[in-house]
Structure formats: C-alpha cells, structure tokens
Coordinates of C-alpha atoms and ligand atoms in Angstrom, one line a residue:
M137 CA 249.2 -18.2 9.0
P138 CA 245.7 -20.0 8.6
K139 CA 244.2 -20.4 5.0
V140 CA 240.6 -19.4 4.0
L141 CA 239.0 -20.8 1.0
V142 CA 236.3 -18.6 -0.8
S143 CA 234.6 -20.4 -3.3
D144 CA 231.8 -18.1 -4.5
S145 CA 231.8 -14.4 -5.5
I146 CA 232.3 -12.4 -2.3
D147 CA 232.5 -8.7 -2.0
Q148 CA 236.1 -7.3 -1.6
A149 CA 235.1 -5.9 1.8
G150 CA 235.0 -9.4 3.2
I151 CA 238.2 -10.4 1.6
D152 CA 240.1 -7.6 3.1
I153 CA 239.0 -8.5 6.5
L154 CA 239.9 -12.0 6.1
S155 CA 243.4 -11.0 4.8
Q156 CA 244.1 -9.3 8.2
V157 CA 244.3 -12.7 9.7
A158 CA 244.8 -15.2 7.0
Q159 CA 246.0 -16.1 3.6
V160 CA 242.9 -15.8 1.3
D161 CA 242.3 -18.0 -1.9
V162 CA 239.6 -17.2 -4.1
Q163 CA 238.8 -20.3 -6.2
I164 CA 235.4 -20.0 -8.0
G165 CA 233.8 -22.8 -10.2
L166 CA 235.7 -25.9 -8.8
S167 CA 234.1 -29.2 -9.1
P168 CA 233.0 -31.1 -6.1
Q169 CA 236.1 -33.6 -6.5
E170 CA 238.5 -30.5 -6.9
L171 CA 237.0 -29.0 -3.7
I172 CA 237.6 -32.3 -1.8
N173 CA 241.0 -32.3 -3.1
I174 CA 242.1 -28.9 -1.8
I175 CA 240.0 -28.4 1.3
P176 CA 242.4 -30.3 3.6
E177 CA 244.9 -27.4 3.7
Y178 CA 242.2 -24.7 4.8
D179 CA 241.2 -23.6 8.3
A180 CA 238.1 -21.8 7.0
W181 CA 235.6 -21.9 4.3
M182 CA 233.6 -18.9 2.9
I183 CA 230.6 -19.4 0.2
R184 CA 227.5 -18.3 -0.8
S185 CA 224.7 -20.4 -2.5
G186 CA 226.6 -21.4 -5.3
T187 CA 228.8 -24.0 -3.2
R188 CA 227.2 -27.1 -2.0
I189 CA 229.4 -28.4 1.0
T190 CA 228.7 -32.0 1.4
K191 CA 229.5 -34.7 4.1
E192 CA 232.6 -36.0 1.9
M193 CA 234.0 -32.3 1.8
I194 CA 233.5 -31.9 5.5
A195 CA 235.0 -35.3 6.2
A196 CA 238.2 -34.2 3.9
G197 CA 238.4 -30.8 6.0
D198 CA 240.6 -31.9 8.6
R199 CA 241.7 -28.3 9.4
L200 CA 238.5 -26.7 9.1
K201 CA 237.1 -24.6 12.0
I202 CA 234.6 -22.6 10.7
I203 CA 232.2 -22.3 7.5
G204 CA 230.9 -18.9 6.7
R205 CA 227.7 -18.5 4.6
A206 CA 227.6 -14.9 3.2
G207 CA 223.6 -14.9 3.3
V208 CA 221.0 -16.4 5.0
G209 CA 220.1 -19.9 4.0
V210 CA 222.6 -22.7 4.9
D211 CA 220.8 -25.5 3.2
N212 CA 223.6 -25.9 0.8
V213 CA 225.8 -26.9 3.8
D214 CA 225.5 -30.3 5.7
V215 CA 225.3 -28.6 9.1
P216 CA 224.7 -31.7 11.1
E217 CA 227.8 -33.1 9.8
A218 CA 229.9 -29.9 10.3
T219 CA 228.4 -29.8 13.9
R220 CA 229.5 -33.7 14.5
K221 CA 233.0 -32.5 13.3
G222 CA 232.9 -29.4 15.6
I223 CA 233.2 -27.1 12.8
V224 CA 231.3 -23.7 13.4
V225 CA 228.7 -22.6 10.8
V226 CA 228.0 -19.0 10.6
N227 CA 225.6 -17.1 8.4
S228 CA 224.5 -13.5 8.1
P229 CA 220.6 -13.5 9.1
E230 CA 220.2 -10.1 8.4
G231 CA 222.6 -8.8 5.9
N232 CA 220.4 -9.2 2.9
T233 CA 216.9 -8.7 4.1
I234 CA 216.0 -5.7 2.4
A235 CA 217.7 -6.7 -0.9
A236 CA 215.6 -10.1 -0.8
A237 CA 212.5 -8.3 0.1
E238 CA 212.9 -5.4 -2.4
H239 CA 213.6 -8.2 -5.3
A240 CA 210.1 -10.0 -4.4
L241 CA 208.4 -6.7 -4.8
A242 CA 210.2 -6.0 -8.0
M243 CA 209.3 -9.3 -9.3
M244 CA 205.7 -8.7 -8.3
L245 CA 205.6 -5.3 -10.3
A246 CA 207.5 -6.7 -13.2
L247 CA 205.0 -9.8 -13.4
S248 CA 202.1 -7.5 -13.2
R249 CA 203.2 -5.2 -16.0
Y250 CA 205.0 -7.8 -18.2
V251 CA 208.3 -5.5 -17.7
P252 CA 210.8 -8.2 -18.9
D253 CA 208.8 -9.3 -22.1
A254 CA 208.0 -5.8 -23.1
N255 CA 211.7 -4.6 -22.7
T256 CA 212.6 -7.6 -25.0
S257 CA 209.8 -6.7 -27.5
V258 CA 210.9 -3.0 -27.7
K259 CA 214.6 -4.1 -28.1
N260 CA 213.6 -6.3 -31.0
G261 CA 212.2 -3.2 -32.9
L262 CA 208.6 -3.7 -31.9
W263 CA 205.8 -1.4 -30.2
E264 CA 203.2 -4.0 -28.8
R265 CA 201.0 -1.8 -26.5
K266 CA 198.0 -4.0 -26.8
K267 CA 199.9 -7.1 -26.0
F268 CA 201.2 -5.7 -22.7
V269 CA 198.3 -4.6 -20.7
G270 CA 198.8 -5.3 -17.2
A271 CA 197.1 -5.4 -13.7
E272 CA 197.4 -2.9 -10.9
I273 CA 198.5 -4.1 -7.4
Y274 CA 196.7 -1.2 -5.4
K275 CA 193.8 -2.5 -3.5
K276 CA 194.7 -6.1 -4.3
T277 CA 195.1 -9.0 -1.9
L278 CA 198.9 -10.2 -1.1
G279 CA 199.1 -13.4 0.7
I280 CA 202.5 -13.6 2.5
V281 CA 203.5 -17.0 3.4
G282 CA 206.2 -16.8 6.1
L283 CA 206.3 -13.6 8.2
G284 CA 209.8 -13.5 9.2
K285 CA 212.4 -10.8 8.4
I286 CA 211.9 -10.5 4.7
G287 CA 208.2 -11.4 4.7
S288 CA 207.6 -8.4 7.3
H289 CA 209.6 -6.1 5.3
V290 CA 207.7 -6.9 2.1
A291 CA 204.4 -6.2 4.2
S292 CA 205.6 -3.0 5.2
I293 CA 206.0 -2.0 1.7
A294 CA 203.0 -3.4 0.3
K295 CA 201.0 -1.9 2.7
A296 CA 202.2 1.3 1.6
M297 CA 201.4 0.4 -1.9
G298 CA 197.8 0.2 -0.8
M299 CA 197.6 -3.7 -0.6
K300 CA 195.4 -5.8 1.5
M301 CA 197.4 -8.5 3.3
L302 CA 196.8 -11.8 4.5
A303 CA 199.6 -14.0 6.0
Y304 CA 200.2 -17.5 6.8
D305 CA 202.9 -18.2 9.5
P306 CA 202.1 -20.8 12.2
F307 CA 204.9 -19.4 14.4
I308 CA 203.9 -15.6 14.5
S309 CA 201.5 -14.1 17.2
I310 CA 198.3 -12.4 15.9
E311 CA 199.7 -9.3 17.6
R312 CA 202.9 -9.3 15.4
A313 CA 201.0 -9.7 12.3
D314 CA 198.4 -7.0 13.4
Q315 CA 201.3 -4.6 13.8
L316 CA 202.3 -5.2 10.1
G317 CA 198.7 -4.8 8.9
C318 CA 198.4 -8.5 8.1
R319 CA 195.3 -10.7 8.8
L320 CA 196.6 -14.3 9.9
V321 CA 194.7 -16.9 8.1
D322 CA 195.1 -20.5 7.3
L323 CA 196.9 -21.4 4.0
D324 CA 193.6 -22.8 2.5
L325 CA 192.0 -19.2 2.9
L326 CA 195.1 -17.4 1.7
F327 CA 195.2 -19.6 -1.4
R328 CA 191.9 -18.9 -2.2
E329 CA 191.8 -15.2 -1.7
A330 CA 195.0 -13.6 -2.6
D331 CA 195.7 -12.0 -6.0
Y332 CA 199.4 -12.2 -5.2
I333 CA 201.1 -14.9 -3.1
T334 CA 204.7 -14.4 -2.1
L335 CA 206.9 -16.9 -0.3
H336 CA 209.3 -16.2 2.3
I337 CA 209.8 -19.5 4.3
P338 CA 212.8 -21.7 4.5
K339 CA 212.6 -24.9 2.6
T340 CA 212.0 -27.8 5.3
K341 CA 210.1 -31.0 5.2
E342 CA 207.0 -29.1 5.8
T343 CA 207.5 -26.6 3.0
A344 CA 208.8 -28.8 0.1
N345 CA 206.3 -28.8 -2.5
L346 CA 204.0 -26.7 -0.5
I347 CA 202.7 -25.1 -3.7
N348 CA 201.7 -28.2 -5.6
A349 CA 198.7 -29.1 -8.0
E350 CA 196.2 -29.2 -5.4
A351 CA 197.4 -26.0 -3.8
I352 CA 197.2 -24.3 -7.3
G353 CA 193.8 -25.7 -7.9
K354 CA 192.4 -23.6 -4.9
M355 CA 193.8 -20.2 -6.4
K356 CA 192.0 -17.7 -8.5
P357 CA 192.7 -17.9 -12.3
T358 CA 194.0 -14.2 -11.7
A359 CA 196.3 -15.3 -9.0
R360 CA 200.2 -14.6 -9.4
I361 CA 202.7 -16.5 -7.3
I362 CA 206.2 -14.8 -6.5
N363 CA 209.0 -17.1 -5.1
C364 CA 212.4 -15.6 -3.8
S365 CA 212.8 -17.9 -1.0
R366 CA 214.0 -21.5 -1.9
G367 CA 213.6 -23.9 -4.9
G368 CA 211.7 -26.9 -4.0
I369 CA 209.0 -25.0 -2.3
I370 CA 206.9 -25.0 -5.5
D371 CA 206.1 -28.1 -7.7
E372 CA 207.7 -26.7 -10.9
V373 CA 206.0 -29.1 -13.3
A374 CA 202.7 -28.5 -11.7
L375 CA 203.3 -24.8 -11.9
A376 CA 204.3 -24.8 -15.5
T377 CA 201.1 -27.1 -16.3
A378 CA 198.8 -24.4 -14.7
L379 CA 200.4 -21.5 -16.3
K380 CA 200.1 -23.2 -19.7
E381 CA 196.5 -23.9 -19.1
G382 CA 195.6 -20.5 -17.9
R383 CA 194.5 -21.8 -14.6
I384 CA 196.5 -19.1 -12.8
A385 CA 197.7 -15.8 -14.3
G386 CA 201.4 -15.7 -13.6
A387 CA 204.5 -16.5 -11.7
A388 CA 207.7 -14.9 -10.8
L389 CA 210.7 -17.2 -9.5
D390 CA 214.2 -16.4 -8.3
V391 CA 215.1 -19.8 -6.8
F392 CA 214.5 -23.1 -8.5
D393 CA 214.8 -27.0 -7.6
N394 CA 218.1 -27.1 -9.6
E395 CA 220.2 -24.3 -9.9
P396 CA 221.3 -23.1 -12.6
L397 CA 217.8 -23.9 -14.1
E398 CA 218.2 -27.1 -16.2
E399 CA 218.0 -26.9 -20.1
G400 CA 214.6 -29.0 -20.3
S401 CA 212.6 -27.1 -17.6
P402 CA 209.1 -26.5 -18.6
L403 CA 209.4 -23.3 -16.9
R404 CA 211.8 -22.0 -19.6
E405 CA 208.8 -22.6 -22.4
L406 CA 206.4 -20.1 -21.1
G407 CA 205.8 -16.7 -22.1
K408 CA 204.9 -13.3 -20.5
E409 CA 203.2 -15.1 -17.7
I410 CA 206.5 -16.0 -16.1
V411 CA 209.5 -13.9 -14.9
L412 CA 212.7 -15.8 -14.1
T413 CA 215.7 -14.2 -12.5
P414 CA 218.9 -16.4 -11.6
H415 CA 218.7 -16.3 -7.8
L416 CA 219.3 -12.6 -7.5
G417 CA 217.7 -11.8 -4.3
A418 CA 220.5 -10.9 -2.2
S419 CA 222.5 -9.4 -5.4
T420 CA 222.8 -5.9 -4.5
T421 CA 225.9 -4.0 -4.0
E422 CA 224.5 -3.1 -0.4
A423 CA 223.6 -6.5 0.8
Q424 CA 226.8 -8.0 -0.6
V425 CA 228.8 -5.7 1.3
N426 CA 226.7 -6.3 4.5
V427 CA 227.1 -10.0 4.3
A428 CA 230.6 -10.3 3.2
I429 CA 231.6 -8.1 6.3
D430 CA 229.3 -9.9 8.7
V431 CA 230.6 -13.2 8.0
A432 CA 234.3 -12.2 7.3
E433 CA 234.3 -10.7 10.8
Q434 CA 233.0 -13.9 12.2
I435 CA 235.5 -15.9 10.4
R436 CA 238.3 -13.7 11.3
D437 CA 237.1 -13.9 15.1
V438 CA 236.9 -17.7 15.2
L439 CA 240.5 -18.0 13.7
L440 CA 241.6 -15.6 16.6
G441 CA 239.8 -17.9 19.2
L442 CA 236.9 -15.6 20.0
P443 CA 233.3 -16.6 19.7
A444 CA 231.0 -16.2 16.7
R445 CA 228.1 -14.0 17.0
S446 CA 225.7 -15.6 14.4
A447 CA 226.8 -19.3 14.8
V448 CA 223.9 -21.5 13.6
N449 CA 225.1 -24.7 15.3
I450 CA 226.8 -23.6 18.6
P451 CA 226.3 -21.3 21.2
G452 CA 228.0 -17.8 20.8
L453 CA 229.0 -17.7 24.3
Y454 CA 232.5 -17.5 25.9
P455 CA 234.2 -20.8 26.4
D456 CA 234.4 -20.5 30.4
A457 CA 230.7 -20.0 30.8
L458 CA 229.6 -22.5 28.1
E459 CA 231.6 -25.4 29.7
K460 CA 229.8 -24.9 33.1
L461 CA 226.6 -24.5 31.8
R462 CA 226.6 -26.9 28.7
P463 CA 224.5 -29.8 30.3
Y464 CA 221.8 -27.4 31.3
L465 CA 221.8 -25.6 28.0
E466 CA 221.2 -28.8 26.1
L467 CA 218.5 -29.8 28.7
A468 CA 216.9 -26.3 28.2
E469 CA 217.2 -26.6 24.3
T470 CA 215.6 -30.0 24.5
L471 CA 212.8 -29.1 26.6
G472 CA 212.0 -25.9 24.9
N473 CA 211.7 -28.1 21.4
L474 CA 209.4 -30.7 23.1
V475 CA 207.1 -28.1 24.8
S476 CA 206.9 -26.1 21.6
Q477 CA 205.6 -29.3 19.8
L478 CA 203.3 -30.0 22.6
A479 CA 201.7 -26.5 22.6
G480 CA 201.4 -26.4 18.9
G481 CA 203.3 -23.7 16.8
R482 CA 201.9 -20.2 17.9
V483 CA 203.4 -20.0 21.4
E484 CA 202.5 -16.8 23.0
L485 CA 203.9 -17.6 26.6
L486 CA 207.0 -19.4 27.8
N487 CA 207.7 -19.6 31.5
V488 CA 211.0 -20.9 32.6
R489 CA 211.4 -22.1 36.1
L490 CA 214.9 -22.9 37.4
Q491 CA 214.6 -25.2 40.4
G492 CA 216.9 -26.7 42.9
D493 CA 220.6 -25.7 42.6
L494 CA 219.9 -24.6 39.3
A495 CA 218.0 -21.6 40.7
N496 CA 221.3 -20.2 42.0
N497 CA 222.9 -20.2 38.7
E498 CA 223.4 -17.4 36.1
S499 CA 220.1 -18.0 34.1
Q500 CA 220.1 -16.1 30.9
A501 CA 221.8 -18.6 29.1
V502 CA 219.5 -21.3 30.3
V503 CA 216.4 -19.2 29.0
V504 CA 217.9 -18.3 25.8
A505 CA 218.7 -22.0 25.3
A506 CA 215.1 -22.8 26.0
L507 CA 213.7 -20.2 23.4
K508 CA 216.2 -21.5 21.0
G509 CA 214.8 -24.9 21.4
L510 CA 211.1 -23.4 21.4
L511 CA 211.8 -21.4 18.0
S512 CA 213.9 -24.2 16.3
Q513 CA 210.9 -25.9 14.7
A514 CA 210.1 -22.5 13.0
L515 CA 213.3 -21.1 12.6
R516 CA 215.7 -24.1 12.1
E517 CA 219.4 -22.9 11.9
R518 CA 218.4 -19.4 11.6
V519 CA 217.9 -19.1 15.4
N520 CA 220.9 -19.2 17.5
Y521 CA 222.0 -18.2 21.1
V522 CA 222.4 -14.5 20.0
N523 CA 219.2 -13.9 18.3
A524 CA 216.8 -16.3 20.1
S525 CA 215.6 -13.6 22.6
I526 CA 215.1 -10.9 19.8
E527 CA 213.2 -13.5 17.6
A528 CA 210.7 -14.5 20.4
K529 CA 210.1 -10.8 21.2
E530 CA 209.4 -10.1 17.6
R531 CA 207.2 -13.1 17.3
G532 CA 205.3 -11.6 20.5
I533 CA 206.4 -14.4 22.8
R534 CA 206.1 -13.4 26.4
V535 CA 208.8 -14.9 28.6
I536 CA 208.5 -15.2 32.3
E537 CA 211.5 -16.4 34.4
T538 CA 211.1 -17.9 37.9
R539 CA 213.1 -19.6 40.4
D540 CA 212.5 -22.0 43.1
A541 CA 215.4 -23.4 45.0
S542 CA 213.1 -25.4 47.1
I543 CA 212.1 -27.8 44.7
R544 CA 214.6 -30.7 45.2
D545 CA 213.4 -33.8 43.5
Y546 CA 216.8 -33.7 41.4
A547 CA 219.7 -31.5 42.5
G548 CA 218.9 -29.1 39.8
S549 CA 216.0 -29.1 37.3
L550 CA 214.2 -26.9 34.8
H551 CA 210.4 -26.6 34.1
L552 CA 208.9 -25.1 31.1
E553 CA 205.5 -24.0 30.6
A554 CA 204.1 -22.9 27.2
K555 CA 201.0 -21.4 26.0
G556 CA 200.2 -22.2 22.2
S557 CA 197.6 -23.1 19.9
L558 CA 197.1 -26.3 21.5
G559 CA 196.7 -24.9 24.8
Q560 CA 199.0 -24.9 27.9
H561 CA 201.5 -27.6 28.3
T562 CA 204.5 -28.3 30.9
V563 CA 207.6 -30.3 30.8
T564 CA 210.1 -30.9 33.4
G565 CA 213.9 -32.4 33.2
A566 CA 216.9 -32.9 35.0
I567 CA 220.5 -33.6 34.5
L568 CA 221.4 -37.2 36.2
G569 CA 224.6 -37.8 37.7
D570 CA 226.2 -39.4 34.6
G571 CA 225.3 -36.1 33.0
E572 CA 222.4 -37.8 30.9
I573 CA 219.1 -35.8 30.3
R574 CA 215.9 -37.1 31.7
I575 CA 212.4 -35.7 31.0
T576 CA 211.0 -36.0 34.5
D577 CA 207.5 -34.7 34.1
V578 CA 205.0 -34.2 31.1
D579 CA 201.9 -32.0 31.8
E580 CA 202.5 -32.5 35.7
F581 CA 202.6 -36.5 35.1
P582 CA 205.9 -37.8 36.6
V583 CA 207.8 -39.8 34.1
N584 CA 211.6 -40.9 33.6
V585 CA 212.7 -40.9 30.1
A586 CA 215.6 -40.0 28.1
P587 CA 214.8 -37.8 25.1
T588 CA 215.4 -39.4 21.7
H589 CA 215.0 -38.2 18.1
Y590 CA 211.5 -39.7 17.6
M591 CA 209.0 -39.8 20.4
L592 CA 205.5 -40.4 20.6
L593 CA 203.3 -39.1 23.7
T594 CA 199.7 -40.0 24.6
R595 CA 197.2 -38.9 27.0
H596 CA 195.0 -41.7 28.1
R597 CA 192.6 -43.3 30.7
D598 CA 194.9 -45.7 32.9
M599 CA 193.1 -48.9 32.3
P600 CA 194.2 -52.6 31.6
G601 CA 195.3 -53.4 27.8
I602 CA 196.0 -50.1 26.5
I603 CA 199.7 -50.1 26.7
G604 CA 199.7 -53.5 24.9
K605 CA 197.4 -52.2 22.1
I606 CA 199.7 -49.2 21.5
G607 CA 202.7 -51.7 21.4
S608 CA 201.3 -54.1 18.9
L609 CA 199.8 -51.1 16.8
L610 CA 203.6 -49.8 16.5
G611 CA 204.8 -53.2 15.8
S612 CA 202.2 -53.8 13.1
F613 CA 203.9 -50.5 11.4
N614 CA 207.3 -51.9 12.0
V615 CA 208.1 -49.2 14.5
N616 CA 210.7 -50.2 17.2
I617 CA 210.1 -49.1 20.7
A618 CA 213.4 -48.1 22.5
S619 CA 211.8 -47.1 25.9
M620 CA 208.2 -46.4 27.3
Q621 CA 207.0 -44.8 30.6
V622 CA 203.6 -44.3 31.9
G623 CA 203.1 -41.4 34.3
R624 CA 199.8 -41.3 36.4
K625 CA 198.7 -39.3 39.4
I626 CA 195.9 -41.8 40.7
V627 CA 195.2 -45.3 39.7
R628 CA 192.6 -45.7 36.9
G629 CA 192.6 -41.8 36.4
D630 CA 194.4 -39.8 33.6
A631 CA 197.8 -40.9 32.5
V632 CA 200.5 -40.0 29.8
M633 CA 202.5 -42.3 28.0
V634 CA 206.0 -41.6 26.6
L635 CA 207.5 -43.5 24.1
S636 CA 211.2 -43.5 22.6
L637 CA 211.1 -44.6 19.1
D638 CA 214.0 -45.8 17.0
D639 CA 212.0 -45.1 13.7
P640 CA 209.9 -42.2 12.6
L641 CA 206.0 -42.8 12.8
P642 CA 204.5 -43.6 9.3
E643 CA 201.7 -41.5 8.1
G644 CA 198.4 -42.5 9.2
I645 CA 199.5 -44.3 12.3
L646 CA 198.4 -41.3 14.7
A647 CA 194.8 -41.8 13.3
E648 CA 194.9 -45.4 14.2
I649 CA 196.3 -44.5 17.8
M650 CA 193.5 -42.2 18.4
K651 CA 190.9 -45.0 17.7
V652 CA 192.2 -46.9 20.5
S653 CA 189.7 -47.2 23.2
G654 CA 190.7 -44.8 26.3
I655 CA 193.1 -42.8 24.3
R656 CA 192.2 -39.1 24.6
D657 CA 195.1 -37.5 22.8
A658 CA 198.4 -38.3 20.8
C659 CA 201.3 -36.4 19.5
T660 CA 204.6 -37.3 17.6
V661 CA 207.5 -35.3 18.6
T662 CA 211.0 -34.9 16.8
L663 CA 214.0 -33.9 18.9
Ligands
LIG86 N1 216.4 -15.4 -3.2 C1 217.5 -15.0 -2.4 O1 218.6 -14.7 -2.9 C2 217.3 -15.0 -0.9 C3 216.5 -16.0 -0.3 N2 216.5 -16.1 1.1 C4 215.6 -16.9 1.8 O2 214.2 -16.3 2.0 C5 213.6 -17.2 3.2 C6 213.3 -16.2 4.1 O3 214.4 -15.7 4.9 P1 214.3 -14.8 6.2 O4 213.0 -14.1 6.0 O5 215.5 -14.1 6.3 O6 213.8 -16.0 7.2 P2 213.1 -15.9 8.7 O7 213.8 -17.0 9.5 O8 213.3 -14.5 9.3 O9 211.6 -16.0 8.4 C7 211.2 -17.3 7.9 C8 209.6 -17.4 8.4 O10 209.1 -18.5 8.0 C9 208.3 -19.1 8.9 N3 208.0 -20.3 8.7 C10 208.8 -21.6 9.0 N4 208.2 -22.7 8.7 C11 207.0 -22.5 8.2 C12 205.9 -22.9 7.5 N5 205.8 -24.4 7.3 N6 204.7 -22.3 6.9 C13 204.7 -20.9 7.1 N7 205.8 -20.2 7.6 C14 206.9 -21.0 8.2 C15 209.0 -18.9 10.3 O11 208.2 -18.8 11.4 C16 209.5 -17.3 10.1 O12 208.9 -16.4 10.5 C17 214.8 -18.2 3.4 O13 214.5 -19.4 3.0 C18 216.0 -17.7 2.8 O14 217.0 -18.7 2.7 C19 217.0 -15.0 1.9 C20 217.8 -14.1 1.4 C21 218.1 -14.2 -0.2
LIG87 O1 221.0 -15.7 1.7 C1 220.2 -16.4 1.0 O2 219.7 -17.5 1.6 C2 220.5 -16.5 -0.4 O3 219.6 -17.3 -1.0 C3 221.2 -15.6 -1.1 O4 222.1 -16.5 -1.9 P1 223.5 -15.9 -2.5 O5 224.4 -15.4 -1.4 O6 223.0 -14.7 -3.5 O7 223.9 -17.0 -3.6

C-alpha cells in the first residue's frame, strides 16, 4: 500500500479520502532534517503553508509521485525541482477563495474600528470610548491590487458596502474590471487616491517589496493597507516606520516575511493602528474541508494512475493524448509565453493558427497550452491545462482558432497573434526533425532561433554596424550571447534581431540599447 505523509494540519475529510488507497501518517512540527530523513519512504506528501519543501527534501524523496498543497500558494514548494524529478504538484486554486476574501474584509473593518484593541481594553476592565473612534468605509475608495479570484470577490462585497473601487492588475481586461465595478488604474494613482489598499497578488519578482517606502510616501495620511496575500510584498520595516511616524493611518497583516512573525519585528511594537493575524486567511471550517477534499482526491487519483485536475506543473491530460501532442504543447506554451511578453500584459485577443500537418490534429489541447503560456506571466503556477481557458475567459481574452493546412514551410507549425497593451504581435514556431523547438518568425520577420531562458529582441533599421554595437554593449555588461539571428524582408529596410543569452540582462542595459542609432524598439523576454 502506498504511503502518504501529511505534515501540516489538514481536515479529516482529506485524511479519510487518502485512507481509501494509502497508509496515511500525520506528522506535524518535524524539523527540515527530520523530514529529509523520513521522506524516502513516502509516495505522496500533503501540506499547507507550514511546511517548506526544499530541493534537498525533494532529492531525498525517491518514491515521491505527488505533492499536494491544500490551498493556493505553492511558493513554499520548490516546484521547478519537483518538475525536474517528475513529481506532480497539485493545489486547490479555488477552495479557499471566499475564506481569504472574507478575512481581508474582516481585517479592513477591524482596523477601521479598532476592534482588536477595543476588545483587549474591555477585557482588561477598561471602558475607553474616546480612544477608539474609528472611520467608516462607506463611500471610501478601495484600491485592489490583483483582481484575480480573491480580489474579485473582495470587489463584489466592497461594492455592496458602498465603496468606490480602483484596481491595479496588468493582466486583467478593462471589461472584466468594469463588470466588477472597478476602475483600472496604474499603481501610482491607486496609491495616491485609495483610502484602503488591499493586496491580492502572488509573490513574484515583480511584486516583492511592491509596498516600499517610496510607495508608502505616495499614500494619503489616512490610508490603510491590508495584506492577506503573501509576506514579502510589503517592506515591513518601511511600513512600521511609516505607521510610527503617522505617515499613513493603519495596516492589517495576515502574512509576513518570516512566519511565524519573529520576536524582534518592529510590527509587534505598534498600537491600535496595526492588526496582525497568524496567516488565518484560509482558516475557516468550510475552506479547510474544500481544500482538503480537493487535494486529497487528486493525490488518490494520481496514486491510482489517473491524471490530476489541478496540477501546477504538468498537463492534466490523459497519458496517450499527452504523449502524442507533447512536443506541440511545449511549442504552444513557449510561443504563448513569448507573444504575451511582446504584446504587453493586458492581452485582449489571441489568435492561434495551426498550420501544415498540425492543422489536421486535435487542437484543443494546443490552444489551451498556448493560453497557459500566455497567462503564465500573470498567474505563474496557478494556471494549468485545466483552468487556462476559464482564466482567459474571465480575463476577457478573446481566443480565435484557425487552421491552414496549406502553409507548409515546416511539416507542422503554429502561429500566434496577440493584441495587448503594446499592440499586435505575432510569433511562429515549429518542431524540427530532432524534436527541437524553433522560433521561425517574429512579427512576420523570418528567423530561426531555439528559445532560451533569457532573450533579447530588437526592432531596428537594417544598416551596417548595428549588430556589432549591440554585441559590444552586451559584452561590456558581461552578458554572454548564445546565438543571434537577424530577420529582414528587404535589404536596408526594417529588421528584427533575436538574441539568446546565457545571462539575464542587468538593469539599465535596455535604455543603453535604445540609444544605439537605428534601434527602434527592444524588449527582453524570459521563457
Ligand atoms: N492569507 C491566506 O491565507 C491566503 C492567501 N492567498 C494568497 O492570495 C493571493 C491571491 O490569490 P488568488 O486570488 O487565488 O490568485 P489569482 O491567481 O486568482 O489572482 C492573482 C491576481 O494577481 C494578478 N497579478 C499577477 N502579477 C501582478 C502584478 N505584478 N501586479 C498586479 N497584479 C498582478 C494576476 O493577474 C491575478 O489576477 C495569492 O498570493 C495566494 O497565495 C490565498 C488564499 C489564502
Ligand atoms: O492557500 C494559500 O495560499 C494560503 O496562504 C493558505 O495557507 P494555509 O493553508 O492556511 O497555511
């Protein structure tokens, strides 16, 4: 019988499901070393946010087939390492949406009316009515950062409470925001105008320290910040200083840089202007039943050899179909990711054209893979083969699928066209005889490049010297070029340059590239 390790507190409903097919061991509070010692005997591992699954633990888990996160965020799991080891990572993308949204609203109200401190005061035998005069949220402006599942639910309730709403989410369409009663604005305006700012975004490179001293400096002195998303999005020291000096009015935090919140944290020293909870966003009976069942069912299915419905790192397709289409799914995902970065965040239209032999194939999975790639910049591990179409629909992305079997530059190729905040862009790619992916066309300019993790694309005038200048500029920043391709339609006309790089581009280099005479546009892409 397979064995499942449960190392965080999970609702019994989940344990019951797992017990149908496996021996379940619940072991909470083990140290990282203890986990490394015992994980070799387990086939599956079920956690919440309390366990950090590291590369070393995954390396030790020789029998591990699946890691199940009973919740949304998988930032406590080394997903790339799990993927490399062929371990499926699943989560429950929607099981705790309502709980997290309601907690954010509870925090907003508690903060406005000083409920926690007033409660402590009464329990201490005091009756301090003057000390706890609060603020109403009615007719106040709520700035929602991240209009995904939780942010959308917060919006619908805040609307009913009479709030005016601004939202910032570079991956959401204006129509979707309109439907929710939110005005999409840039971050700067949101910071300046909001009375309440609530964060509902994943922690990524872009969102780490988003709320820093500079951002706080733009806020009203009466502004209050609520964070029930992820620690590390707010600079805790900058926030504590601003609250201490009265530069903003309050903050309510459920998540922290270090959890549990460390003893010397300056946040602990503040008074009624701060409300702190110990990562309780998902802690309702209902949400815990939802996520436990959702994830336990997936672990059970995978242990029985069936696909998982919310895998964050592999497609939830049946093995036969998957094997046949695998190269094209990878191609579609890569091209989707590439075209989304060329078109800018707010993509409103994706046209997927299956060409040559590919036009005769079952196409749905290819379109879904392209959407998964397209949304991966916004949703990271949250988007998968199962939810990509729904996510795209909710974001107001129009998807058009066309086929043209007569285009036969390659046996089978895929052409994507996306319209976003940076205009309309196209990419084409194919699978070569050796199974390798090639990008064969960018914005209708022919190229022949293998995609790599770091890429630089320029639009320039085809003229002598320009390639050399870009090469030397990259060299002077110690960036190594793996390969370089120029595509043009006519001599000395417009051209594109596609460079595969071994290193990420340091900050500031794009501005230098743009100064090179003849360069019209340049962008970096991370695949
Ligand atoms: N405190 C708690 O116990 C809980 C916390 N969470 C966390 O809440 C967060 C939101 O969860 P969901 O709404 O389910 O996720 P979601 O994926 O549905 O929504 C996230 C939204 O953030 C947007 N986004 C991505 N990068 C952005 C950026 N740089 N700037 C602005 N917006 C950006 C995306 O377009 C998306 O609409 C996640 O970090 C999740 O882990 C979720 C449940 C419970
Ligand atoms: O689902 C999430 O992303 C959460 O943050 C919830 O965390 P938890 O399962 O309550 O430890």
